[in-house]
DNA sequence: CCCTATAAATAACG
DNA sequence: CGTTATTTATAGGG
């Protein structure tokens, strides 16, 4: 026996695979594990390298959720915002803190309304579509699908939230959000009538990039204080497998 | 024969780098862009390959939020997470009221962030721009101007509405000269893309049983309901660049 | 952006 | 889980 070439030791090495749903249950599991690990590592590296905040959740095909990053930290940043801490109440900071929160709430509501409006903003260019719709008309079918699904869910949340706000006026118990379980949505398919893809490949001048909207000129009390650019550390993620 | 050894054409090729905060502003930006793109691609592949649900949010060092996958997943985590009630003390009506307001504040902030994320939503087309930017880029100068004008109008409406809301709503005195900066408006400086924001998310849903935090090898149990392993389709992400 | 040289991630297999 | 053979991801530079 002179040659055993085809295999020195381990396997044959990596093979190229198509990016499509793996049907083999076994391989699926393996792939998920390996890739999830790699993904998390990348997320961590990005965070450490650039100091960016990253939050990532992946549900295994079995339904088990894996979280990377530190979601709680993000939330924490809001709760502890700029000012005092909740447990810190000595002479009369109670009232004070309350006022502050009320104030912030007000600001946040404004911001929310603004953003909401922005999304449903009507370009008014003759057609009665919102700019969003107009934009969508220029997308490819795939882009459309992808976007539509995500949009609908988001819109729903917003709508729901708005409803709550209007109803209770101001005394909402947020976390007990209602029951729009329409998660599955129409996500996968668009209304048949939306298939006409307008391929307007209008190339524009780059000067557009310099056009800046200066809303700041107007003095509105919008905005929040939450600019505590929190640093994310490697420890926040699992990096023991490097 | 002569040799042009060290460089045939481009750069010297990849160099190994330490995974630690990059200080050079310029390189930081480049790295973030490249790596974010790669990360999103991986996330998408994992999702398509294994059918797993993936949600990912990355805040650029500048604070701009980029979203990939299904944001709802992230939101769910935040809302159901523990951070809801910091300290349960509701005997005192005053205290109670405070808690409510703060809770709502939290929700509002989350909503705001969610909307912002939506606006900066990454179509995943390999493009680094948000759909909004992409859209704006596709407008003519005139259209842009028109839009700017309309936007400003919108601003006023929103301000007005906020005013109303405030009147009929709570008692907070947010009208007094606010000391906080304006973040929300900066968001609308469309092309520039150098905003500032807050981070966090919002929403609800109930499908978390076992939450495994990868970053700590630590496991928190949110033993709640069963997991409704929703199916995620390739369409949910954009993968036209494979 | 585009390239190239090289570091990393990972599919197939034991 | 550990190895190996390849495919991918990317740091630098133009």
CSV table of C-alpha atoms (C1' of nucleotides) in Angstrom, one decimal:
chain,number,residue,atom,x,y,z
A,1,UNK,CA,0.0,0.0,0.0
A,2,UNK,CA,1.7,3.1,-1.1
A,3,UNK,CA,-0.9,5.8,-1.1
A,4,UNK,CA,-3.5,6.8,1.4
A,5,UNK,CA,-3.5,10.3,0.0
A,6,UNK,CA,-7.2,11.1,-0.1
A,7,UNK,CA,-7.2,11.3,3.7
A,8,UNK,CA,-4.3,12.1,5.9
A,9,UNK,CA,-6.1,12.5,9.1
A,10,UNK,CA,-9.4,14.3,9.5
A,11,UNK,CA,-12.1,15.1,7.1
A,12,UNK,CA,-11.9,16.4,3.6
A,13,UNK,CA,-12.0,20.0,4.6
A,14,UNK,CA,-14.6,22.6,4.0
A,15,UNK,CA,-17.0,22.4,1.2
A,16,UNK,CA,-18.9,25.2,-0.2
A,17,UNK,CA,-22.6,25.1,0.7
A,18,UNK,CA,-25.6,26.9,-0.6
A,19,UNK,CA,-27.2,29.4,1.7
A,20,UNK,CA,-30.6,27.8,2.0
A,21,UNK,CA,-32.5,26.0,4.6
A,22,UNK,CA,-30.7,22.8,5.7
A,23,UNK,CA,-33.1,20.0,5.8
A,24,UNK,CA,-31.0,17.4,7.5
A,25,UNK,CA,-31.9,17.7,11.1
A,26,UNK,CA,-28.6,16.6,12.3
A,27,UNK,CA,-26.5,18.9,10.2
A,28,UNK,CA,-28.8,21.7,11.0
A,29,UNK,CA,-28.1,21.5,14.6
A,30,UNK,CA,-24.4,21.3,14.1
A,31,UNK,CA,-24.4,24.3,11.8
A,32,UNK,CA,-26.5,26.3,14.1
A,33,UNK,CA,-24.1,25.7,17.0
A,34,UNK,CA,-21.0,26.5,15.1
A,35,UNK,CA,-22.4,29.5,13.3
A,36,UNK,CA,-24.1,30.9,16.3
A,37,UNK,CA,-20.8,30.8,18.1
A,38,UNK,CA,-19.1,32.5,15.3
A,39,UNK,CA,-21.8,35.1,15.0
A,40,UNK,CA,-21.6,35.9,18.7
A,41,UNK,CA,-17.9,36.2,18.5
A,42,UNK,CA,-18.1,38.6,15.6
A,43,UNK,CA,-20.7,40.7,17.5
A,44,UNK,CA,-18.4,40.9,20.4
A,45,UNK,CA,-15.4,41.8,18.4
A,46,UNK,CA,-17.4,44.6,16.7
A,47,UNK,CA,-18.4,45.9,20.0
A,48,UNK,CA,-15.0,45.8,21.5
A,49,UNK,CA,-13.2,47.1,18.5
A,50,UNK,CA,-15.5,50.0,17.8
A,51,UNK,CA,-17.1,50.5,21.1
A,52,UNK,CA,-20.5,50.1,19.5
A,53,UNK,CA,-23.4,48.8,21.4
A,54,UNK,CA,-24.6,45.5,20.2
A,55,UNK,CA,-27.6,43.4,21.1
A,56,UNK,CA,-28.2,40.1,19.5
A,57,UNK,CA,-30.8,37.3,20.0
A,58,UNK,CA,-31.0,34.1,18.1
A,59,UNK,CA,-33.5,31.4,18.6
A,60,UNK,CA,-32.3,28.0,17.9
A,61,UNK,CA,-34.4,25.9,15.5
A,62,UNK,CA,-35.5,24.2,18.7
A,63,UNK,CA,-36.8,27.5,20.0
A,64,UNK,CA,-34.1,28.1,22.5
A,65,UNK,CA,-33.1,31.8,22.7
A,66,UNK,CA,-29.6,32.8,22.9
A,67,UNK,CA,-28.6,36.3,23.8
A,68,UNK,CA,-25.4,38.1,23.2
A,69,UNK,CA,-24.4,41.5,24.2
A,70,UNK,CA,-26.1,43.0,27.2
A,71,UNK,CA,-29.7,44.0,26.5
A,72,UNK,CA,-30.2,44.9,30.1
A,73,UNK,CA,-27.5,47.4,30.0
A,74,UNK,CA,-29.1,49.2,27.2
A,75,UNK,CA,-32.3,49.3,29.2
A,76,UNK,CA,-30.5,50.3,32.3
A,77,UNK,CA,-29.1,53.3,30.6
A,78,UNK,CA,-32.6,54.6,30.2
A,79,UNK,CA,-33.7,53.9,33.6
A,80,UNK,CA,-30.7,55.5,35.3
A,81,UNK,CA,-30.5,58.0,32.6
A,82,UNK,CA,-28.6,61.1,33.5
A,83,UNK,CA,-29.9,62.2,36.9
A,84,UNK,CA,-30.1,60.4,40.2
A,85,UNK,CA,-30.6,56.9,41.1
A,86,UNK,CA,-34.0,55.5,42.1
A,87,UNK,CA,-32.8,54.3,45.5
A,88,UNK,CA,-31.3,57.6,46.3
A,89,UNK,CA,-33.8,59.7,48.2
A,90,UNK,CA,-32.8,61.8,51.1
A,91,UNK,CA,-34.4,65.0,51.8
A,92,UNK,CA,-36.8,65.8,49.0
A,93,UNK,CA,-35.3,64.4,45.9
A,94,UNK,CA,-38.4,62.3,45.6
A,95,UNK,CA,-40.5,65.1,44.3
A,96,UNK,CA,-37.7,66.3,42.3
A,97,UNK,CA,-37.0,63.0,40.6
A,98,UNK,CA,-40.6,62.8,39.9
A,99,UNK,CA,-40.7,66.0,38.1
A,100,UNK,CA,-37.7,65.1,36.1
A,101,UNK,CA,-39.3,61.9,35.0
A,102,UNK,CA,-42.5,63.6,34.1
A,103,UNK,CA,-40.5,66.0,32.1
A,104,UNK,CA,-38.7,63.3,30.2
A,105,UNK,CA,-41.9,61.5,29.6
A,106,UNK,CA,-43.2,64.5,28.0
A,107,UNK,CA,-40.2,64.9,25.8
A,108,UNK,CA,-40.3,61.3,24.8
A,109,UNK,CA,-43.9,61.5,23.8
A,110,UNK,CA,-43.1,64.3,21.6
A,111,UNK,CA,-40.3,62.5,20.1
A,112,UNK,CA,-42.4,59.4,19.5
A,113,UNK,CA,-45.1,61.4,17.9
A,114,UNK,CA,-42.6,63.1,15.7
A,115,UNK,CA,-41.1,59.9,14.5
A,116,UNK,CA,-44.4,58.3,14.0
A,117,UNK,CA,-45.4,61.2,11.9
A,118,UNK,CA,-42.3,61.0,10.0
A,119,UNK,CA,-43.0,57.4,9.0
A,120,UNK,CA,-46.5,58.2,7.9
A,121,UNK,CA,-45.5,61.4,6.4
A,122,UNK,CA,-47.2,62.2,3.1
A,123,UNK,CA,-45.0,63.5,0.4
A,124,UNK,CA,-48.0,65.1,-1.1
A,125,UNK,CA,-46.6,64.9,-4.5
A,126,UNK,CA,-50.0,64.4,-6.1
A,127,UNK,CA,-50.4,60.8,-5.2
A,128,UNK,CA,-51.8,60.0,-1.9
A,129,UNK,CA,-49.1,57.8,-0.9
A,130,UNK,CA,-46.8,58.4,2.0
A,131,UNK,CA,-43.2,58.8,1.2
A,132,UNK,CA,-42.6,55.4,2.5
A,133,UNK,CA,-45.0,53.9,0.0
A,134,UNK,CA,-43.4,55.9,-2.7
A,135,UNK,CA,-40.1,54.5,-1.7
A,136,UNK,CA,-41.4,51.1,-1.6
A,137,UNK,CA,-42.6,51.3,-5.1
A,138,UNK,CA,-39.1,51.6,-6.2
A,139,UNK,CA,-37.9,48.4,-4.5
A,140,UNK,CA,-37.3,45.1,-6.0
A,141,UNK,CA,-39.7,42.3,-5.0
A,142,UNK,CA,-37.3,40.8,-2.6
A,143,UNK,CA,-36.6,44.1,-0.9
A,144,UNK,CA,-40.3,44.7,-0.8
A,145,UNK,CA,-41.0,41.4,0.9
A,146,UNK,CA,-38.4,41.9,3.4
A,147,UNK,CA,-39.3,45.4,4.3
A,148,UNK,CA,-43.0,44.9,4.3
A,149,UNK,CA,-42.9,42.2,6.9
A,150,UNK,CA,-40.8,44.1,9.2
A,151,UNK,CA,-42.7,47.3,8.7
A,152,UNK,CA,-46.0,45.8,9.4
A,153,UNK,CA,-44.9,44.5,12.7
A,154,UNK,CA,-43.3,47.8,13.6
A,155,UNK,CA,-46.3,49.7,12.5
A,156,UNK,CA,-48.5,47.5,14.6
A,157,UNK,CA,-46.5,48.2,17.7
A,158,UNK,CA,-46.7,51.8,17.1
A,159,UNK,CA,-50.4,51.8,16.4
A,160,UNK,CA,-51.0,49.9,19.5
A,161,UNK,CA,-48.9,52.1,21.6
A,162,UNK,CA,-50.6,55.2,20.2
A,163,UNK,CA,-53.9,53.6,21.1
A,164,UNK,CA,-52.8,53.2,24.6
A,165,UNK,CA,-51.7,56.7,24.9
A,166,UNK,CA,-54.9,58.1,23.6
A,167,UNK,CA,-57.0,55.9,25.7
A,168,UNK,CA,-55.4,56.5,29.0
A,169,UNK,CA,-54.2,59.9,28.0
A,170,UNK,CA,-51.2,59.6,30.2
A,171,UNK,CA,-51.6,57.0,32.8
A,172,UNK,CA,-50.6,54.1,30.8
A,173,UNK,CA,-49.3,50.9,32.2
A,174,UNK,CA,-47.0,50.2,29.4
A,175,UNK,CA,-45.8,46.7,30.0
A,176,UNK,CA,-49.2,45.3,29.9
A,177,UNK,CA,-49.4,45.9,26.2
A,178,UNK,CA,-52.3,44.4,24.5
A,179,UNK,CA,-52.7,41.4,22.4
A,180,UNK,CA,-51.8,41.7,18.8
A,181,UNK,CA,-50.6,38.3,18.3
A,182,UNK,CA,-50.6,38.7,14.6
A,183,UNK,CA,-47.0,37.8,14.5
A,184,UNK,CA,-47.0,35.6,11.5
A,185,UNK,CA,-48.7,38.3,9.5
A,186,UNK,CA,-48.6,38.2,5.8
A,187,UNK,CA,-45.0,38.4,6.0
A,188,UNK,CA,-44.2,36.0,3.3
A,189,UNK,CA,-46.4,37.2,0.6
A,190,UNK,CA,-47.4,40.5,-0.7
A,191,UNK,CA,-50.7,41.3,-2.1
A,192,UNK,CA,-50.6,40.1,-5.6
A,193,UNK,CA,-51.1,43.5,-7.0
A,194,UNK,CA,-47.8,44.8,-5.7
A,195,UNK,CA,-45.6,43.0,-8.1
A,196,UNK,CA,-45.0,45.7,-10.6
A,197,UNK,CA,-41.5,46.7,-9.8
A,198,UNK,CA,-40.8,50.2,-11.0
A,199,UNK,CA,-37.3,50.2,-11.9
A,200,UNK,CA,-36.6,53.9,-11.7
A,201,UNK,CA,-32.9,54.0,-11.7
A,202,UNK,CA,-32.6,57.6,-11.4
A,203,UNK,CA,-29.1,58.6,-10.7
A,204,UNK,CA,-28.8,61.8,-9.0
A,205,UNK,CA,-26.1,64.4,-8.3
A,206,UNK,CA,-24.1,64.0,-5.2
A,207,UNK,CA,-24.8,67.4,-4.1
A,208,UNK,CA,-27.8,65.9,-2.5
A,209,UNK,CA,-25.5,64.6,0.2
A,210,UNK,CA,-24.8,68.1,1.3
A,211,UNK,CA,-28.4,69.1,1.7
A,212,UNK,CA,-29.0,69.2,5.3
A,213,UNK,CA,-32.3,69.8,7.0
A,214,UNK,CA,-31.8,72.3,9.6
A,215,UNK,CA,-34.8,71.7,11.8
A,216,UNK,CA,-32.7,72.8,14.7
A,217,UNK,CA,-33.4,76.3,13.8
A,218,UNK,CA,-36.8,75.9,15.3
A,219,UNK,CA,-36.7,75.8,19.0
A,220,UNK,CA,-38.7,72.9,20.3
A,221,UNK,CA,-38.3,71.2,23.6
A,222,UNK,CA,-37.7,67.8,22.1
A,223,UNK,CA,-35.1,65.5,22.9
A,224,UNK,CA,-33.9,63.5,25.8
A,225,UNK,CA,-30.9,63.5,28.0
A,226,UNK,CA,-29.9,60.0,27.4
A,227,UNK,CA,-26.6,60.4,25.7
A,228,UNK,CA,-24.6,58.6,28.2
A,229,UNK,CA,-22.6,56.8,25.7
A,230,UNK,CA,-22.0,53.7,27.6
A,231,UNK,CA,-19.0,51.7,26.9
A,232,UNK,CA,-19.4,48.0,26.3
A,233,UNK,CA,-16.7,45.8,27.4
A,234,UNK,CA,-15.6,42.4,26.3
A,235,UNK,CA,-16.6,41.0,29.6
A,236,UNK,CA,-20.2,41.7,28.7
A,237,UNK,CA,-19.9,39.0,26.1
A,238,UNK,CA,-18.6,35.6,26.2
A,239,UNK,CA,-15.2,35.6,25.0
A,240,UNK,CA,-13.7,32.7,26.8
A,241,UNK,CA,-13.6,30.8,23.6
A,242,UNK,CA,-11.2,32.9,21.8
B,1,UNK,CA,15.2,39.7,-13.9
B,2,UNK,CA,13.8,42.4,-11.9
B,3,UNK,CA,11.5,42.0,-9.0
B,4,UNK,CA,8.6,44.0,-7.9
B,5,UNK,CA,8.3,41.6,-5.0
B,6,UNK,CA,6.7,43.3,-2.0
B,7,UNK,CA,3.8,44.7,-3.9
B,8,UNK,CA,2.1,43.5,-7.0
B,9,UNK,CA,-0.9,45.7,-6.9
B,10,UNK,CA,-3.0,46.6,-3.9
B,11,UNK,CA,-2.2,46.6,-0.2
B,12,UNK,CA,-0.1,44.3,1.8
B,13,UNK,CA,-2.9,42.1,2.6
B,14,UNK,CA,-4.6,41.5,5.9
B,15,UNK,CA,-2.7,42.0,9.1
B,16,UNK,CA,-3.6,40.6,12.4
B,17,UNK,CA,-5.1,43.0,14.8
B,18,UNK,CA,-5.7,43.0,18.5
B,19,UNK,CA,-9.3,42.9,19.6
B,20,UNK,CA,-9.4,46.1,21.5
B,21,UNK,CA,-10.9,49.5,21.1
B,22,UNK,CA,-9.6,51.2,18.1
B,23,UNK,CA,-8.6,54.8,18.8
B,24,UNK,CA,-8.0,56.1,15.4
B,25,UNK,CA,-11.3,57.7,14.5
B,26,UNK,CA,-10.8,57.1,10.8
B,27,UNK,CA,-10.0,53.4,11.0
B,28,UNK,CA,-12.7,53.0,13.6
B,29,UNK,CA,-15.3,54.1,11.1
B,30,UNK,CA,-14.1,51.9,8.4
B,31,UNK,CA,-13.8,48.9,10.6
B,32,UNK,CA,-17.3,49.4,11.9
B,33,UNK,CA,-18.7,49.5,8.4
B,34,UNK,CA,-17.0,46.5,7.2
B,35,UNK,CA,-17.6,44.4,10.2
B,36,UNK,CA,-21.1,45.4,10.7
B,37,UNK,CA,-21.8,44.4,7.2
B,38,UNK,CA,-20.1,41.1,7.7
B,39,UNK,CA,-21.9,40.5,11.0
B,40,UNK,CA,-25.3,41.2,9.4
B,41,UNK,CA,-24.5,38.8,6.6
B,42,UNK,CA,-23.6,36.1,9.0
B,43,UNK,CA,-26.8,36.7,11.0
B,44,UNK,CA,-28.8,36.4,7.8
B,45,UNK,CA,-27.0,33.2,6.8
B,46,UNK,CA,-27.6,31.7,10.1
B,47,UNK,CA,-31.2,32.5,9.9
B,48,UNK,CA,-31.6,31.2,6.4
B,49,UNK,CA,-29.5,28.1,6.9
B,50,UNK,CA,-31.1,26.9,10.1
B,51,UNK,CA,-34.4,28.7,10.0
B,52,UNK,CA,-33.6,30.3,13.3
B,53,UNK,CA,-34.9,33.6,14.2
B,54,UNK,CA,-32.3,36.3,14.6
B,55,UNK,CA,-32.6,39.8,15.8
B,56,UNK,CA,-29.6,42.1,15.9
B,57,UNK,CA,-29.1,45.7,16.7
B,58,UNK,CA,-25.9,47.6,16.5
B,59,UNK,CA,-25.3,51.1,17.4
B,60,UNK,CA,-22.6,52.7,15.5
B,61,UNK,CA,-20.0,54.6,17.6
B,62,UNK,CA,-21.8,57.7,16.5
B,63,UNK,CA,-25.0,56.3,18.0
B,64,UNK,CA,-26.8,55.4,14.8
B,65,UNK,CA,-28.9,52.2,15.2
B,66,UNK,CA,-28.7,49.5,12.6
B,67,UNK,CA,-31.2,46.7,12.7
B,68,UNK,CA,-31.1,43.2,11.2
B,69,UNK,CA,-33.7,40.5,11.4
B,70,UNK,CA,-36.8,40.7,13.5
B,71,UNK,CA,-36.6,43.6,16.0
B,72,UNK,CA,-39.5,42.2,17.9
B,73,UNK,CA,-37.4,39.6,19.3
B,74,UNK,CA,-35.2,42.1,21.0
B,75,UNK,CA,-38.0,44.1,22.2
B,76,UNK,CA,-39.6,41.2,23.8
B,77,UNK,CA,-36.6,40.6,25.8
B,78,UNK,CA,-36.5,44.1,27.1
B,79,UNK,CA,-40.0,44.4,28.1
B,80,UNK,CA,-40.3,41.1,29.8
B,81,UNK,CA,-36.9,41.5,31.3
B,82,UNK,CA,-36.5,42.3,34.9
B,83,UNK,CA,-35.8,46.0,34.5
B,84,UNK,CA,-39.5,46.7,34.6
B,85,UNK,CA,-39.9,47.3,38.2
B,86,UNK,CA,-36.9,48.6,39.9
B,87,UNK,CA,-38.3,48.5,43.3
B,88,UNK,CA,-41.7,47.6,44.3
B,89,UNK,CA,-43.0,50.2,46.6
B,90,UNK,CA,-46.5,51.2,45.9
B,91,UNK,CA,-48.1,51.8,49.2
B,92,UNK,CA,-47.6,55.4,49.0
B,93,UNK,CA,-49.9,56.8,46.3
B,94,UNK,CA,-47.4,59.4,45.5
B,95,UNK,CA,-44.7,56.8,45.0
B,96,UNK,CA,-47.1,54.8,43.0
B,97,UNK,CA,-47.9,57.6,40.7
B,98,UNK,CA,-44.2,58.1,40.3
B,99,UNK,CA,-43.6,54.5,39.3
B,100,UNK,CA,-46.3,54.7,36.8
B,101,UNK,CA,-44.9,57.7,35.1
B,102,UNK,CA,-41.5,56.3,35.1
B,103,UNK,CA,-42.7,53.1,33.6
B,104,UNK,CA,-44.4,55.0,30.9
B,105,UNK,CA,-41.3,57.0,30.3
B,106,UNK,CA,-39.5,53.8,29.8
B,107,UNK,CA,-42.0,52.6,27.3
B,108,UNK,CA,-41.9,55.8,25.4
B,109,UNK,CA,-38.2,55.8,25.1
B,110,UNK,CA,-38.3,52.3,23.9
B,111,UNK,CA,-40.9,53.3,21.3
B,112,UNK,CA,-38.8,56.1,20.2
B,113,UNK,CA,-35.8,54.0,19.8
B,114,UNK,CA,-37.8,51.4,17.9
B,115,UNK,CA,-39.0,54.0,15.5
B,116,UNK,CA,-35.5,55.3,15.1
B,117,UNK,CA,-34.3,51.9,14.4
B,118,UNK,CA,-37.0,51.5,11.8
B,119,UNK,CA,-35.8,54.6,10.1
B,120,UNK,CA,-32.3,53.5,10.0
B,121,UNK,CA,-33.3,50.0,9.1
B,122,UNK,CA,-30.7,48.2,7.1
B,123,UNK,CA,-32.1,46.8,4.0
B,124,UNK,CA,-29.2,44.5,4.0
B,125,UNK,CA,-28.5,45.0,0.3
B,126,UNK,CA,-24.9,45.3,1.1
B,127,UNK,CA,-25.5,49.0,1.0
B,128,UNK,CA,-24.4,50.8,4.0
B,129,UNK,CA,-27.2,53.3,3.9
B,130,UNK,CA,-30.5,53.1,5.7
B,131,UNK,CA,-33.6,52.8,3.6
B,132,UNK,CA,-34.3,56.4,4.4
B,133,UNK,CA,-31.0,57.5,3.1
B,134,UNK,CA,-31.4,55.3,0.1
B,135,UNK,CA,-34.7,56.8,-0.5
B,136,UNK,CA,-33.5,60.3,-0.2
B,137,UNK,CA,-30.6,59.6,-2.5
B,138,UNK,CA,-33.1,58.7,-5.1
B,139,UNK,CA,-34.9,62.0,-5.0
B,140,UNK,CA,-34.2,64.9,-7.3
B,141,UNK,CA,-33.0,68.1,-5.8
B,142,UNK,CA,-36.4,69.7,-6.2
B,143,UNK,CA,-38.1,66.8,-4.6
B,144,UNK,CA,-35.7,67.1,-1.8
B,145,UNK,CA,-36.3,70.7,-1.2
B,146,UNK,CA,-40.0,70.1,-1.3
B,147,UNK,CA,-39.5,67.4,1.3
B,148,UNK,CA,-37.5,69.6,3.5
B,149,UNK,CA,-40.2,72.2,3.4
B,150,UNK,CA,-42.8,69.7,4.2
B,151,UNK,CA,-40.8,68.3,6.9
B,152,UNK,CA,-40.5,71.6,8.6
B,153,UNK,CA,-44.2,71.9,8.3
B,154,UNK,CA,-44.5,68.6,9.9
B,155,UNK,CA,-42.4,69.7,12.7
B,156,UNK,CA,-44.7,72.5,13.5
B,157,UNK,CA,-47.7,70.2,13.5
B,158,UNK,CA,-46.0,67.9,15.8
B,159,UNK,CA,-45.0,70.6,18.1
B,160,UNK,CA,-48.6,71.8,18.1
B,161,UNK,CA,-49.9,68.4,18.8
B,162,UNK,CA,-47.4,67.9,21.6
B,163,UNK,CA,-48.6,71.1,23.0
B,164,UNK,CA,-52.1,69.9,23.1
B,165,UNK,CA,-51.1,66.6,24.5
B,166,UNK,CA,-49.3,68.3,27.3
B,167,UNK,CA,-52.2,70.5,28.1
B,168,UNK,CA,-54.8,67.8,28.4
B,169,UNK,CA,-52.3,65.3,29.7
B,170,UNK,CA,-50.3,65.4,32.8
B,171,UNK,CA,-49.2,68.1,35.0
B,172,UNK,CA,-45.5,68.1,34.4
B,173,UNK,CA,-44.0,71.4,33.6
B,174,UNK,CA,-41.8,70.6,30.7
B,175,UNK,CA,-42.4,73.9,29.2
B,176,UNK,CA,-39.8,75.5,31.3
B,177,UNK,CA,-36.6,76.0,29.6
B,178,UNK,CA,-35.3,72.5,29.2
B,179,UNK,CA,-31.7,71.8,29.8
B,180,UNK,CA,-31.5,68.8,27.6
B,181,UNK,CA,-30.3,68.7,24.2
B,182,UNK,CA,-32.2,68.0,21.1
B,183,UNK,CA,-31.6,64.5,20.0
B,184,UNK,CA,-34.7,63.6,18.1
B,185,UNK,CA,-34.4,66.3,15.6
B,186,UNK,CA,-30.9,65.5,14.7
B,187,UNK,CA,-32.3,62.2,13.6
B,188,UNK,CA,-33.9,64.0,10.7
B,189,UNK,CA,-30.8,65.4,9.2
B,190,UNK,CA,-31.2,62.9,6.5
B,191,UNK,CA,-28.1,62.5,4.4
B,192,UNK,CA,-25.5,63.5,6.9
B,193,UNK,CA,-26.1,60.4,8.9
B,194,UNK,CA,-24.3,61.6,12.0
B,195,UNK,CA,-26.8,61.5,14.7
B,196,UNK,CA,-27.0,60.8,18.3
B,197,UNK,CA,-29.4,58.7,20.1
B,198,UNK,CA,-30.3,56.5,22.8
B,199,UNK,CA,-30.5,52.8,22.8
B,200,UNK,CA,-32.9,50.2,23.8
B,201,UNK,CA,-36.0,48.7,22.5
B,202,UNK,CA,-39.6,48.0,23.0
B,203,UNK,CA,-42.3,45.6,22.6
B,204,UNK,CA,-43.9,42.5,23.9
B,205,UNK,CA,-44.7,39.0,23.0
B,206,UNK,CA,-44.7,35.8,24.9
B,207,UNK,CA,-42.5,33.0,23.8
B,208,UNK,CA,-39.5,32.9,26.0
B,209,UNK,CA,-38.9,29.9,28.0
B,210,UNK,CA,-35.3,29.5,28.6
B,211,UNK,CA,-33.0,32.4,28.1
B,212,UNK,CA,-29.4,31.6,27.8
B,213,UNK,CA,-27.0,34.4,28.1
B,214,UNK,CA,-24.1,33.4,26.1
B,215,UNK,CA,-21.8,36.1,27.4
B,216,UNK,CA,-21.6,34.7,30.9
B,217,UNK,CA,-22.1,31.0,30.6
B,218,UNK,CA,-24.6,32.0,33.1
B,219,UNK,CA,-28.2,31.0,32.6
B,220,UNK,CA,-31.2,33.0,33.6
B,221,UNK,CA,-34.5,31.4,33.6
B,222,UNK,CA,-37.4,33.3,32.5
B,223,UNK,CA,-39.4,30.1,32.6
B,224,UNK,CA,-42.5,31.5,31.1
B,225,UNK,CA,-44.6,30.1,28.4
B,226,UNK,CA,-43.7,27.7,25.7
B,227,UNK,CA,-41.9,28.9,22.7
B,228,UNK,CA,-43.8,29.5,19.6
B,229,UNK,CA,-41.0,28.8,17.3
B,230,UNK,CA,-42.1,31.1,14.6
B,231,UNK,CA,-40.8,30.5,11.2
B,232,UNK,CA,-38.5,33.0,9.7
B,233,UNK,CA,-38.1,33.1,6.0
B,234,UNK,CA,-35.2,34.1,3.9
B,235,UNK,CA,-37.3,36.9,2.7
B,236,UNK,CA,-37.1,38.5,6.0
B,237,UNK,CA,-33.6,39.4,5.3
B,238,UNK,CA,-32.1,40.6,2.2
B,239,UNK,CA,-29.7,38.1,0.7
B,240,UNK,CA,-29.5,39.3,-2.8
B,241,UNK,CA,-25.8,39.8,-2.5
B,242,UNK,CA,-24.7,36.2,-2.1
C,1,DC,C1',-15.2,51.7,-3.9
C,2,DC,C1',-11.7,48.1,-5.5
C,3,DC,C1',-7.6,44.9,-4.5
C,4,DT,C1',-4.6,41.7,-2.4
C,5,DA,C1',-2.5,39.0,1.0
C,6,DT,C1',-3.6,36.8,5.1
C,7,DA,C1',-6.2,35.8,9.2
C,8,DA,C1',-10.6,33.4,10.5
C,9,DA,C1',-14.5,30.7,10.2
C,10,DT,C1',-16.4,26.4,9.2
C,11,DA,C1',-18.3,21.8,6.4
C,12,DA,C1',-17.3,17.2,6.3
C,13,DC,C1',-15.7,13.5,8.9
C,14,DG,C1',-13.7,10.5,12.6
D,1,DC,C1',-15.7,17.4,20.4
D,2,DG,C1',-10.8,17.6,17.5
D,3,DT,C1',-8.7,17.9,12.5
D,4,DT,C1',-8.1,19.3,8.0
D,5,DA,C1',-9.0,21.4,3.8
D,6,DT,C1',-11.3,25.3,1.9
D,7,DT,C1',-14.1,29.1,1.8
D,8,DT,C1',-14.9,33.7,3.8
D,9,DA,C1',-14.0,37.7,6.1
D,10,DT,C1',-11.0,41.7,6.2
D,11,DA,C1',-6.8,45.0,7.5
D,12,DG,C1',-4.2,48.0,4.7
D,13,DG,C1',-3.5,50.7,0.8
D,14,DG,C1',-4.6,53.0,-3.8
